[in-house]
PDB file of C-alpha atoms in Angstrom:
ATOM      1  CA  UNK A1280     -14.096  14.823 -25.743  1.00  0.00           C
ATOM      2  CA  UNK A1281     -12.727  11.792 -27.635  1.00  0.00           C
ATOM      3  CA  UNK A1282     -13.659   8.335 -26.418  1.00  0.00           C
ATOM      4  CA  UNK A1283     -10.908   6.731 -24.305  1.00  0.00           C
ATOM      5  CA  UNK A1284      -9.228   3.612 -25.619  1.00  0.00           C
ATOM      6  CA  UNK A1285      -6.110   1.608 -24.901  1.00  0.00           C
ATOM      7  CA  UNK A1286      -3.987   2.433 -21.861  1.00  0.00           C
ATOM      8  CA  UNK A1287      -5.921   5.579 -20.769  1.00  0.00           C
ATOM      9  CA  UNK A1288      -9.135   3.537 -20.633  1.00  0.00           C
ATOM     10  CA  UNK A1289      -7.378   0.736 -18.745  1.00  0.00           C
ATOM     11  CA  UNK A1290      -5.922   3.251 -16.270  1.00  0.00           C
ATOM     12  CA  UNK A1291      -9.369   4.723 -15.630  1.00  0.00           C
ATOM     13  CA  UNK A1292     -10.950   1.292 -15.193  1.00  0.00           C
ATOM     14  CA  UNK A1293      -8.222   0.413 -12.682  1.00  0.00           C
ATOM     15  CA  UNK A1294      -8.791   3.614 -10.707  1.00  0.00           C
ATOM     16  CA  UNK A1295     -12.540   3.006 -10.636  1.00  0.00           C
ATOM     17  CA  UNK A1296     -11.960  -0.547  -9.387  1.00  0.00           C
ATOM     18  CA  UNK A1297      -9.875   0.809  -6.507  1.00  0.00           C
ATOM     19  CA  UNK A1298     -12.623   3.305  -5.665  1.00  0.00           C
ATOM     20  CA  UNK A1299     -15.141   0.470  -5.418  1.00  0.00           C
ATOM     21  CA  UNK A1300     -12.984  -1.239  -2.778  1.00  0.00           C
ATOM     22  CA  UNK A1301     -12.952   1.685  -0.355  1.00  0.00           C
ATOM     23  CA  UNK A1302     -16.680   2.298  -0.812  1.00  0.00           C
ATOM     24  CA  UNK A1303     -17.502  -1.362  -0.169  1.00  0.00           C
ATOM     25  CA  UNK A1304     -15.221  -1.952   2.804  1.00  0.00           C
ATOM     26  CA  UNK A1305     -14.790   1.246   4.820  1.00  0.00           C
ATOM     27  CA  UNK A1306     -17.304   3.905   5.796  1.00  0.00           C
ATOM     28  CA  UNK A1307     -14.688   5.797   7.823  1.00  0.00           C
ATOM     29  CA  UNK A1308     -11.982   6.018   5.178  1.00  0.00           C
ATOM     30  CA  UNK A1309     -14.590   6.582   2.485  1.00  0.00           C
ATOM     31  CA  UNK A1310     -15.937   9.601   4.352  1.00  0.00           C
ATOM     32  CA  UNK A1311     -12.486  11.044   5.010  1.00  0.00           C
ATOM     33  CA  UNK A1312     -11.259  10.555   1.447  1.00  0.00           C
ATOM     34  CA  UNK A1313     -14.105  12.703   0.095  1.00  0.00           C
ATOM     35  CA  UNK A1314     -12.465  15.750   1.657  1.00  0.00           C
ATOM     36  CA  UNK A1315      -9.311  15.270  -0.414  1.00  0.00           C
ATOM     37  CA  UNK A1316      -8.620  16.910  -3.789  1.00  0.00           C
ATOM     38  CA  UNK A1317      -9.747  14.552  -6.596  1.00  0.00           C
ATOM     39  CA  UNK A1318      -6.289  13.419  -7.697  1.00  0.00           C
ATOM     40  CA  UNK A1319      -5.088  12.786  -4.141  1.00  0.00           C
ATOM     41  CA  UNK A1320      -8.332  10.979  -3.322  1.00  0.00           C
ATOM     42  CA  UNK A1321      -7.845   8.628  -6.272  1.00  0.00           C
ATOM     43  CA  UNK A1322      -4.295   7.898  -5.139  1.00  0.00           C
ATOM     44  CA  UNK A1323      -5.368   7.141  -1.567  1.00  0.00           C
ATOM     45  CA  UNK A1324      -8.086   4.850  -2.924  1.00  0.00           C
ATOM     46  CA  UNK A1325      -5.451   2.815  -4.780  1.00  0.00           C
ATOM     47  CA  UNK A1326      -3.363   2.419  -1.611  1.00  0.00           C
ATOM     48  CA  UNK A1327      -6.422   1.309   0.360  1.00  0.00           C
ATOM     49  CA  UNK A1328      -7.494  -1.117  -2.390  1.00  0.00           C
ATOM     50  CA  UNK A1329      -4.154  -2.944  -2.476  1.00  0.00           C
ATOM     51  CA  UNK A1330      -4.019  -3.159   1.322  1.00  0.00           C
ATOM     52  CA  UNK A1331      -7.558  -4.508   1.452  1.00  0.00           C
ATOM     53  CA  UNK A1332      -6.910  -7.023  -1.318  1.00  0.00           C
ATOM     54  CA  UNK A1333      -3.956  -8.495   0.599  1.00  0.00           C
ATOM     55  CA  UNK A1334      -5.839  -8.361   3.891  1.00  0.00           C
ATOM     56  CA  UNK A1335      -8.735 -10.338   2.461  1.00  0.00           C
ATOM     57  CA  UNK A1336      -6.363 -13.094   1.312  1.00  0.00           C
ATOM     58  CA  UNK A1337      -5.131 -13.699   4.862  1.00  0.00           C
ATOM     59  CA  UNK A1338      -8.276 -12.867   6.843  1.00  0.00           C
ATOM     60  CA  UNK A1339     -10.493 -15.725   5.802  1.00  0.00           C
ATOM     61  CA  UNK A1340     -11.959 -14.922   2.392  1.00  0.00           C
ATOM     62  CA  UNK A1341      -9.539 -17.188   0.535  1.00  0.00           C
ATOM     63  CA  UNK A1342     -10.056 -19.893   3.156  1.00  0.00           C
ATOM     64  CA  UNK A1343     -13.829 -19.533   2.869  1.00  0.00           C
ATOM     65  CA  UNK A1344     -13.456 -20.083  -0.872  1.00  0.00           C
ATOM     66  CA  UNK A1345     -11.843 -23.439  -0.105  1.00  0.00           C
ATOM     67  CA  UNK A1346      -8.232 -22.459  -0.815  1.00  0.00           C
ATOM     68  CA  UNK A1347      -5.754 -24.607   1.194  1.00  0.00           C
ATOM     69  CA  UNK A1348      -3.221 -22.834   3.458  1.00  0.00           C
ATOM     70  CA  UNK A1349      -0.183 -23.496   1.243  1.00  0.00           C
ATOM     71  CA  UNK A1350      -2.007 -22.042  -1.758  1.00  0.00           C
ATOM     72  CA  UNK A1351      -3.065 -18.980   0.238  1.00  0.00           C
ATOM     73  CA  UNK A1352       0.598 -18.325   1.051  1.00  0.00           C
ATOM     74  CA  UNK A1353       1.482 -18.697  -2.627  1.00  0.00           C
ATOM     75  CA  UNK A1354      -1.289 -16.289  -3.624  1.00  0.00           C
ATOM     76  CA  UNK A1355       0.019 -13.674  -1.184  1.00  0.00           C
ATOM     77  CA  UNK A1356       3.577 -14.137  -2.460  1.00  0.00           C
ATOM     78  CA  UNK A1357       2.330 -13.804  -6.036  1.00  0.00           C
ATOM     79  CA  UNK A1358       0.490 -10.599  -5.158  1.00  0.00           C
ATOM     80  CA  UNK A1359       3.672  -9.120  -3.701  1.00  0.00           C
ATOM     81  CA  UNK A1360       5.682 -10.122  -6.769  1.00  0.00           C
ATOM     82  CA  UNK A1361       3.003  -8.702  -9.072  1.00  0.00           C
ATOM     83  CA  UNK A1362       3.019  -5.448  -7.111  1.00  0.00           C
ATOM     84  CA  UNK A1363       6.809  -5.090  -7.281  1.00  0.00           C
ATOM     85  CA  UNK A1364       6.795  -5.851 -11.007  1.00  0.00           C
ATOM     86  CA  UNK A1365       3.999  -3.360 -11.656  1.00  0.00           C
ATOM     87  CA  UNK A1366       5.870  -0.637  -9.777  1.00  0.00           C
ATOM     88  CA  UNK A1367       8.859  -1.374 -12.020  1.00  0.00           C
ATOM     89  CA  UNK A1368       6.975  -1.581 -15.331  1.00  0.00           C
ATOM     90  CA  UNK A1369       3.821   0.486 -14.814  1.00  0.00           C
ATOM     91  CA  UNK A1370       1.458  -2.334 -15.791  1.00  0.00           C
ATOM     92  CA  UNK A1371      -0.405  -5.241 -14.221  1.00  0.00           C
ATOM     93  CA  UNK A1372      -3.141  -7.603 -15.361  1.00  0.00           C
ATOM     94  CA  UNK A1373      -4.640  -7.132 -11.867  1.00  0.00           C
ATOM     95  CA  UNK A1374      -6.620  -3.882 -11.950  1.00  0.00           C
ATOM     96  CA  UNK A1375      -6.088  -3.120  -8.244  1.00  0.00           C
ATOM     97  CA  UNK A1376      -2.339  -3.688  -8.544  1.00  0.00           C
ATOM     98  CA  UNK A1377      -2.210  -1.638 -11.742  1.00  0.00           C
ATOM     99  CA  UNK A1378      -3.974   1.281 -10.059  1.00  0.00           C
ATOM    100  CA  UNK A1379      -1.610   1.121  -7.086  1.00  0.00           C
ATOM    101  CA  UNK A1380       1.439   0.974  -9.361  1.00  0.00           C
ATOM    102  CA  UNK A1381       0.363   4.158 -11.144  1.00  0.00           C
ATOM    103  CA  UNK A1382       0.186   5.897  -7.770  1.00  0.00           C
ATOM    104  CA  UNK A1383       3.471   4.398  -6.587  1.00  0.00           C
ATOM    105  CA  UNK A1384       5.371   5.473  -9.693  1.00  0.00           C
ATOM    106  CA  UNK A1385       3.943   8.983  -9.504  1.00  0.00           C
ATOM    107  CA  UNK A1386       4.530   9.552  -5.778  1.00  0.00           C
ATOM    108  CA  UNK A1387       7.724   7.576  -5.174  1.00  0.00           C
ATOM    109  CA  UNK A1388       6.265   4.680  -3.184  1.00  0.00           C
ATOM    110  CA  UNK A1389       8.674   1.779  -3.501  1.00  0.00           C
ATOM    111  CA  UNK A1390       9.270  -1.747  -2.316  1.00  0.00           C
ATOM    112  CA  UNK A1391      10.905  -0.315   0.811  1.00  0.00           C
ATOM    113  CA  UNK A1392       7.302   0.268   1.935  1.00  0.00           C
ATOM    114  CA  UNK A1393       5.467  -2.585   0.212  1.00  0.00           C
ATOM    115  CA  UNK A1394       7.900  -5.314   1.384  1.00  0.00           C
ATOM    116  CA  UNK A1395       7.291  -4.709   5.133  1.00  0.00           C
ATOM    117  CA  UNK A1396       3.560  -4.623   4.448  1.00  0.00           C
ATOM    118  CA  UNK A1397       3.555  -8.031   2.779  1.00  0.00           C
ATOM    119  CA  UNK A1398       5.833  -9.404   5.522  1.00  0.00           C
ATOM    120  CA  UNK A1399       3.186  -8.485   8.097  1.00  0.00           C
ATOM    121  CA  UNK A1400       0.471 -10.073   5.976  1.00  0.00           C
ATOM    122  CA  UNK A1401       2.507 -13.283   5.848  1.00  0.00           C
ATOM    123  CA  UNK A1402       2.844 -13.203   9.628  1.00  0.00           C
ATOM    124  CA  UNK A1403      -0.944 -13.513   9.878  1.00  0.00           C
ATOM    125  CA  UNK A1404      -0.695 -16.889   8.173  1.00  0.00           C
ATOM    126  CA  UNK A1405       1.741 -18.357  10.698  1.00  0.00           C
ATOM    127  CA  UNK A1406       1.670 -16.434  13.978  1.00  0.00           C
ATOM    128  CA  UNK A1407      -1.274 -16.525  16.403  1.00  0.00           C
ATOM    129  CA  UNK A1408       0.377 -14.603  19.262  1.00  0.00           C
ATOM    130  CA  UNK A1409       3.023 -11.897  19.457  1.00  0.00           C
ATOM    131  CA  UNK A1410       5.960 -10.851  21.576  1.00  0.00           C
ATOM    132  CA  UNK A1411       6.544  -7.112  21.917  1.00  0.00           C
ATOM    133  CA  UNK A1412       9.213  -7.270  19.195  1.00  0.00           C
ATOM    134  CA  UNK A1413       7.048  -9.154  16.696  1.00  0.00           C
ATOM    135  CA  UNK A1414       4.071  -6.922  17.531  1.00  0.00           C
ATOM    136  CA  UNK A1415       6.110  -3.777  16.818  1.00  0.00           C
ATOM    137  CA  UNK A1416       7.302  -5.255  13.514  1.00  0.00           C
ATOM    138  CA  UNK A1417       3.760  -6.286  12.622  1.00  0.00           C
ATOM    139  CA  UNK A1418       2.274  -2.851  13.339  1.00  0.00           C
ATOM    140  CA  UNK A1419       5.044  -1.154  11.375  1.00  0.00           C
ATOM    141  CA  UNK A1420       4.456  -3.328   8.316  1.00  0.00           C
ATOM    142  CA  UNK A1421       0.669  -3.549   8.454  1.00  0.00           C
ATOM    143  CA  UNK A1422      -0.114   0.047   9.394  1.00  0.00           C
ATOM    144  CA  UNK A1423       2.763   2.488   9.768  1.00  0.00           C
ATOM    145  CA  UNK A1424       4.009   1.962   6.218  1.00  0.00           C
ATOM    146  CA  UNK A1425       0.455   2.514   4.968  1.00  0.00           C
ATOM    147  CA  UNK A1426       0.500   5.879   6.716  1.00  0.00           C
ATOM    148  CA  UNK A1427       3.808   6.620   4.998  1.00  0.00           C
ATOM    149  CA  UNK A1428       2.343   5.639   1.613  1.00  0.00           C
ATOM    150  CA  UNK A1429      -0.531   8.062   2.166  1.00  0.00           C
ATOM    151  CA  UNK A1430       1.943  10.773   3.171  1.00  0.00           C
ATOM    152  CA  UNK A1431       3.800  10.228  -0.110  1.00  0.00           C
ATOM    153  CA  UNK A1432       0.523  10.982  -1.896  1.00  0.00           C
ATOM    154  CA  UNK A1433      -0.135  14.091   0.197  1.00  0.00           C
ATOM    155  CA  UNK A1434       3.360  15.469  -0.430  1.00  0.00           C
ATOM    156  CA  UNK A1435       3.542  14.771  -4.162  1.00  0.00           C
ATOM    157  CA  UNK A1436       5.509  17.581  -5.806  1.00  0.00           C
ATOM    158  CA  UNK A1437       6.210  19.349  -2.504  1.00  0.00           C
ATOM    159  CA  UNK A1438       9.659  19.838  -1.003  1.00  0.00           C
ATOM    160  CA  UNK A1439       9.850  20.360   2.748  1.00  0.00           C
ATOM    161  CA  UNK A1440      12.619  21.097   5.235  1.00  0.00           C
ATOM    162  CA  UNK A1441      14.076  17.898   6.666  1.00  0.00           C
ATOM    163  CA  UNK A1442      12.803  18.601  10.174  1.00  0.00           C
ATOM    164  CA  UNK A1443       9.213  19.155   8.989  1.00  0.00           C
ATOM    165  CA  UNK A1444       9.282  16.028   6.840  1.00  0.00           C
ATOM    166  CA  UNK A1445      10.572  14.055   9.828  1.00  0.00           C
ATOM    167  CA  UNK A1446       7.679  15.283  11.986  1.00  0.00           C
ATOM    168  CA  UNK A1447       5.179  14.423   9.263  1.00  0.00           C
ATOM    169  CA  UNK A1448       6.634  10.948   8.826  1.00  0.00           C
ATOM    170  CA  UNK A1449       6.393  10.307  12.566  1.00  0.00           C
ATOM    171  CA  UNK A1450       2.841  11.628  12.582  1.00  0.00           C
ATOM    172  CA  UNK A1451       1.878   9.367   9.665  1.00  0.00           C
ATOM    173  CA  UNK A1452       3.389   6.327  11.356  1.00  0.00           C
ATOM    174  CA  UNK A1453       1.780   7.050  14.709  1.00  0.00           C
ATOM    175  CA  UNK A1454      -1.622   7.614  13.094  1.00  0.00           C
ATOM    176  CA  UNK A1455      -1.344   4.313  11.214  1.00  0.00           C
ATOM    177  CA  UNK A1456      -0.308   2.574  14.442  1.00  0.00           C
ATOM    178  CA  UNK A1457      -3.241   4.093  16.335  1.00  0.00           C
ATOM    179  CA  UNK A1458      -5.708   2.958  13.659  1.00  0.00           C
ATOM    180  CA  UNK A1459      -4.331  -0.578  13.779  1.00  0.00           C
ATOM    181  CA  UNK A1460      -4.331  -0.819  17.570  1.00  0.00           C
ATOM    182  CA  UNK A1461      -7.894   0.528  17.764  1.00  0.00           C
ATOM    183  CA  UNK A1462      -8.940  -2.098  15.234  1.00  0.00           C
ATOM    184  CA  UNK A1463      -7.209  -4.833  17.231  1.00  0.00           C
ATOM    185  CA  UNK A1464      -9.028  -3.758  20.382  1.00  0.00           C
ATOM    186  CA  UNK A1465     -12.392  -3.391  18.654  1.00  0.00           C
ATOM    187  CA  UNK A1466     -11.988  -6.806  16.989  1.00  0.00           C
ATOM    188  CA  UNK A1467     -10.556  -8.509  20.066  1.00  0.00           C
ATOM    189  CA  UNK A1468     -13.297 -11.134  20.272  1.00  0.00           C
ATOM    190  CA  UNK A1469     -13.663 -11.725  16.526  1.00  0.00           C
ATOM    191  CA  UNK A1470      -9.919 -12.105  15.888  1.00  0.00           C
ATOM    192  CA  UNK A1471      -9.661 -14.653  18.694  1.00  0.00           C
ATOM    193  CA  UNK A1472     -12.820 -16.624  17.988  1.00  0.00           C
ATOM    194  CA  UNK A1473     -12.800 -16.621  14.180  1.00  0.00           C
ATOM    195  CA  UNK A1474      -9.083 -16.410  13.353  1.00  0.00           C
ATOM    196  CA  UNK A1475      -7.410 -17.709  16.504  1.00  0.00           C
ATOM    197  CA  UNK A1476      -5.252 -14.587  16.814  1.00  0.00           C
ATOM    198  CA  UNK A1477      -4.291 -12.528  19.850  1.00  0.00           C
ATOM    199  CA  UNK A1478      -2.290  -9.512  18.714  1.00  0.00           C
ATOM    200  CA  UNK A1479      -1.487  -7.620  21.912  1.00  0.00           C
ATOM    201  CA  UNK A1480       1.569  -9.057  23.724  1.00  0.00           C
ATOM    202  CA  UNK A1481       0.804 -10.392  27.181  1.00  0.00           C
ATOM    203  CA  UNK A1482      -2.960 -10.010  26.757  1.00  0.00           C
ATOM    204  CA  UNK A1483      -5.130 -13.097  27.149  1.00  0.00           C
ATOM    205  CA  UNK A1484      -8.516 -12.578  25.539  1.00  0.00           C
ATOM    206  CA  UNK A1485     -10.327 -14.907  27.948  1.00  0.00           C
ATOM    207  CA  UNK A1486      -8.948 -12.942  30.909  1.00  0.00           C
ATOM    208  CA  UNK A1487      -8.998  -9.432  29.418  1.00  0.00           C
ATOM    209  CA  UNK A1488      -9.252  -6.887  32.254  1.00  0.00           C
ATOM    210  CA  UNK A1489     -10.061  -3.216  32.769  1.00  0.00           C
ATOM    211  CA  UNK A1490      -6.378  -2.654  33.495  1.00  0.00           C
ATOM    212  CA  UNK A1491      -5.467  -4.224  30.145  1.00  0.00           C
ATOM    213  CA  UNK A1492      -8.023  -2.092  28.352  1.00  0.00           C
ATOM    214  CA  UNK A1493      -6.916   1.213  29.861  1.00  0.00           C
ATOM    215  CA  UNK A1494      -3.233   0.448  29.311  1.00  0.00           C
ATOM    216  CA  UNK A1495      -3.838  -0.252  25.627  1.00  0.00           C
ATOM    217  CA  UNK A1496      -6.007   2.835  25.192  1.00  0.00           C
ATOM    218  CA  UNK A1497      -3.422   5.023  26.927  1.00  0.00           C
ATOM    219  CA  UNK A1498      -0.919   3.852  24.316  1.00  0.00           C
ATOM    220  CA  UNK A1499      -3.380   4.541  21.482  1.00  0.00           C
ATOM    221  CA  UNK A1500      -4.104   8.044  22.789  1.00  0.00           C
ATOM    222  CA  UNK A1501      -0.366   8.756  22.981  1.00  0.00           C
ATOM    223  CA  UNK A1502      -0.117   7.852  19.274  1.00  0.00           C
ATOM    224  CA  UNK A1503      -3.089  10.086  18.459  1.00  0.00           C
ATOM    225  CA  UNK A1504      -1.553  13.052  20.302  1.00  0.00           C
ATOM    226  CA  UNK A1505       1.583  12.839  18.163  1.00  0.00           C
ATOM    227  CA  UNK A1506      -0.332  12.373  14.914  1.00  0.00           C
ATOM    228  CA  UNK A1507      -2.788  15.124  15.790  1.00  0.00           C
ATOM    229  CA  UNK A1508       0.016  17.614  16.379  1.00  0.00           C
ATOM    230  CA  UNK A1509       1.411  16.896  12.901  1.00  0.00           C
ATOM    231  CA  UNK A1510      -1.819  17.606  11.001  1.00  0.00           C
ATOM    232  CA  UNK A1511      -1.236  21.365  10.966  1.00  0.00           C
ATOM    233  CA  UNK A1512       2.012  20.802   9.040  1.00  0.00           C
ATOM    234  CA  UNK A1513       0.343  18.851   6.223  1.00  0.00           C
ATOM    235  CA  UNK A1514      -0.549  20.570   2.942  1.00  0.00           C
ATOM    236  CA  UNK A1515      -3.743  22.533   3.514  1.00  0.00           C
ATOM    237  CA  UNK A1516      -5.721  20.512   0.995  1.00  0.00           C
ATOM    238  CA  UNK A1517      -5.163  17.311   2.983  1.00  0.00           C
ATOM    239  CA  UNK A1518      -5.611  18.485   6.566  1.00  0.00           C
ATOM    240  CA  UNK A1519      -9.398  18.163   6.828  1.00  0.00           C
ATOM    241  CA  UNK A1520      -9.432  14.574   5.552  1.00  0.00           C
ATOM    242  CA  UNK A1521      -6.681  13.453   7.914  1.00  0.00           C
ATOM    243  CA  UNK A1522      -8.291  15.302  10.832  1.00  0.00           C
ATOM    244  CA  UNK A1523     -11.604  13.582  10.096  1.00  0.00           C
ATOM    245  CA  UNK A1524     -10.005  10.125   9.933  1.00  0.00           C
ATOM    246  CA  UNK A1525      -8.216  10.826  13.212  1.00  0.00           C
ATOM    247  CA  UNK A1526     -11.403  12.011  14.917  1.00  0.00           C
ATOM    248  CA  UNK A1527     -13.414   8.999  13.742  1.00  0.00           C
ATOM    249  CA  UNK A1528     -10.907   6.646  15.330  1.00  0.00           C
ATOM    250  CA  UNK A1529     -10.573   8.858  18.416  1.00  0.00           C
ATOM    251  CA  UNK A1530     -14.347   8.564  18.845  1.00  0.00           C
ATOM    252  CA  UNK A1531     -14.091   4.786  18.555  1.00  0.00           C
ATOM    253  CA  UNK A1532     -11.320   4.817  21.181  1.00  0.00           C
ATOM    254  CA  UNK A1533     -13.537   6.840  23.512  1.00  0.00           C
ATOM    255  CA  UNK A1534     -16.361   4.337  23.071  1.00  0.00           C
ATOM    256  CA  UNK A1535     -13.978   1.468  23.781  1.00  0.00           C
ATOM    257  CA  UNK A1536     -12.839   3.278  26.935  1.00  0.00           C
ATOM    258  CA  UNK A1537     -16.454   3.439  28.154  1.00  0.00           C
ATOM    259  CA  UNK A1538     -17.157  -0.209  27.327  1.00  0.00           C
ATOM    260  CA  UNK A1539     -16.520  -2.768  30.104  1.00  0.00           C
ATOM    261  CA  UNK A1540     -13.586  -5.054  29.376  1.00  0.00           C
ATOM    262  CA  UNK A1541     -15.841  -8.064  29.856  1.00  0.00           C
ATOM    263  CA  UNK A1542     -18.049  -6.869  26.989  1.00  0.00           C
ATOM    264  CA  UNK A1543     -15.089  -6.327  24.671  1.00  0.00           C
ATOM    265  CA  UNK A1544     -14.341 -10.032  25.027  1.00  0.00           C
ATOM    266  CA  UNK A1545     -17.615 -10.846  23.272  1.00  0.00           C
ATOM    267  CA  UNK A1546     -18.803  -7.767  21.367  1.00  0.00           C
ATOM    268  CA  UNK A1547     -17.514  -5.666  18.454  1.00  0.00           C
ATOM    269  CA  UNK A1548     -17.904  -1.970  19.250  1.00  0.00           C
ATOM    270  CA  UNK A1549     -18.516   0.482  16.419  1.00  0.00           C
ATOM    271  CA  UNK A1550     -19.310   4.123  15.819  1.00  0.00           C
ATOM    272  CA  UNK A1551     -22.896   4.372  14.488  1.00  0.00           C
ATOM    273  CA  UNK A1552     -23.207   5.854  11.004  1.00  0.00           C
ATOM    274  CA  UNK A1553     -25.231   8.890  12.184  1.00  0.00           C
ATOM    275  CA  UNK A1554     -22.395   9.757  14.578  1.00  0.00           C
ATOM    276  CA  UNK A1555     -19.839   9.330  11.770  1.00  0.00           C
ATOM    277  CA  UNK A1556     -21.875  11.666   9.585  1.00  0.00           C
ATOM    278  CA  UNK A1557     -22.082  14.262  12.372  1.00  0.00           C
ATOM    279  CA  UNK A1558     -18.319  14.130  12.857  1.00  0.00           C
ATOM    280  CA  UNK A1559     -17.860  14.445   9.095  1.00  0.00           C
ATOM    281  CA  UNK A1560     -20.210  17.439   8.941  1.00  0.00           C
ATOM    282  CA  UNK A1561     -18.271  19.137  11.734  1.00  0.00           C
ATOM    283  CA  UNK A1562     -15.042  18.490   9.838  1.00  0.00           C
ATOM    284  CA  UNK A1563     -16.478  20.039   6.666  1.00  0.00           C
ATOM    285  CA  UNK A1564     -17.588  23.166   8.524  1.00  0.00           C
ATOM    286  CA  UNK A1565     -14.194  23.506  10.197  1.00  0.00           C
ATOM    287  CA  UNK A1566     -12.475  22.970   6.852  1.00  0.00           C
ATOM    288  CA  UNK A1567     -14.541  25.710   5.179  1.00  0.00           C
ATOM    289  CA  UNK A1568     -13.873  28.164   7.985  1.00  0.00           C
ATOM    290  CA  UNK A1569     -10.162  27.516   7.729  1.00  0.00           C
ATOM    291  CA  UNK A1570     -10.261  27.872   3.956  1.00  0.00           C
ATOM    292  CA  UNK A1571     -11.990  31.226   4.320  1.00  0.00           C
ATOM    293  CA  UNK A1572      -9.363  32.349   6.817  1.00  0.00           C
ATOM    294  CA  UNK A1573      -6.473  31.112   4.690  1.00  0.00           C
ATOM    295  CA  UNK A1574      -7.884  32.867   1.627  1.00  0.00           C
ATOM    296  CA  UNK A1575      -7.161  36.135   3.424  1.00  0.00           C
ATOM    297  CA  UNK A1576      -3.567  35.007   4.086  1.00  0.00           C
ATOM    298  CA  UNK A1577      -1.198  34.234   1.180  1.00  0.00           C
ATOM    299  CA  UNK A1578      -0.109  30.597   1.289  1.00  0.00           C
ATOM    300  CA  UNK A1579       3.602  29.682   1.163  1.00  0.00           C
ATOM    301  CA  UNK A1580       4.833  28.385  -2.178  1.00  0.00           C
ATOM    302  CA  UNK A1581       5.124  24.872  -0.760  1.00  0.00           C
ATOM    303  CA  UNK A1582       1.420  24.698   0.023  1.00  0.00           C
ATOM    304  CA  UNK A1583      -1.162  23.379  -2.420  1.00  0.00           C
ATOM    305  CA  UNK A1584      -4.432  25.231  -2.314  1.00  0.00           C
ATOM    306  CA  UNK A1585      -7.436  22.976  -1.789  1.00  0.00           C
TER     307      UNK A1585
END
């Protein structure tokens, strides 16, 4: 095999940089992505890497480095402009952006999805509390469009009936929304104390009650029911990974439900790694059983075999 040089080498270095981001920052998504086919996994890693890069700009890393607020805003704007230009040209000097652009150009991700994402990131620089309208806009841009980006990767090269694609898009959005809301609830104390933010409309962190907690979790579980129902309509090769990601966050939601509201005001709840690994092992077993069953049943032309 000849030694890579030039653009192929740069493309590989960019993809490997994106992979480092997901391994460093997220046990849950890292576990789930391992169940994806290699090409799809690399694409999802590039989406996650860009999202994380922007998130770190607004969530304190830039500030901790001594960057003043006006400069942080400019850096975020520059990242959005660099992303849009890379999608257009297929190249960026930023390895994370370059990797994302390769995925975007291959799967059809455009600025119709990246622009709302960056708008939500900018909101974190200026807004400490939300109305229901601004909360809905924020969740759409920060999470639902990320679900839609991932769906674009899952459906690369596949044509679906309009009604099925509509159900999958709703499922992707609702799963992204559920992930974001779970994170908001888990990080309730940290977001308020460290960043001065209170995301949920009408919720006061200092007076957070059991009623507040159960209302928010009821909403999260409604999102998870819709997203869970859509998993069976995904390409077979992607179902296990999405089901695992959903179950990891469903487990976190269950733990939040059992945790007193008073404790959520001061403590960050998490799913221990051994429990994550058990859930992942169960997902692998289920995936293999389904693969064995599907091998005895011819797959429709629109399906990609795992």
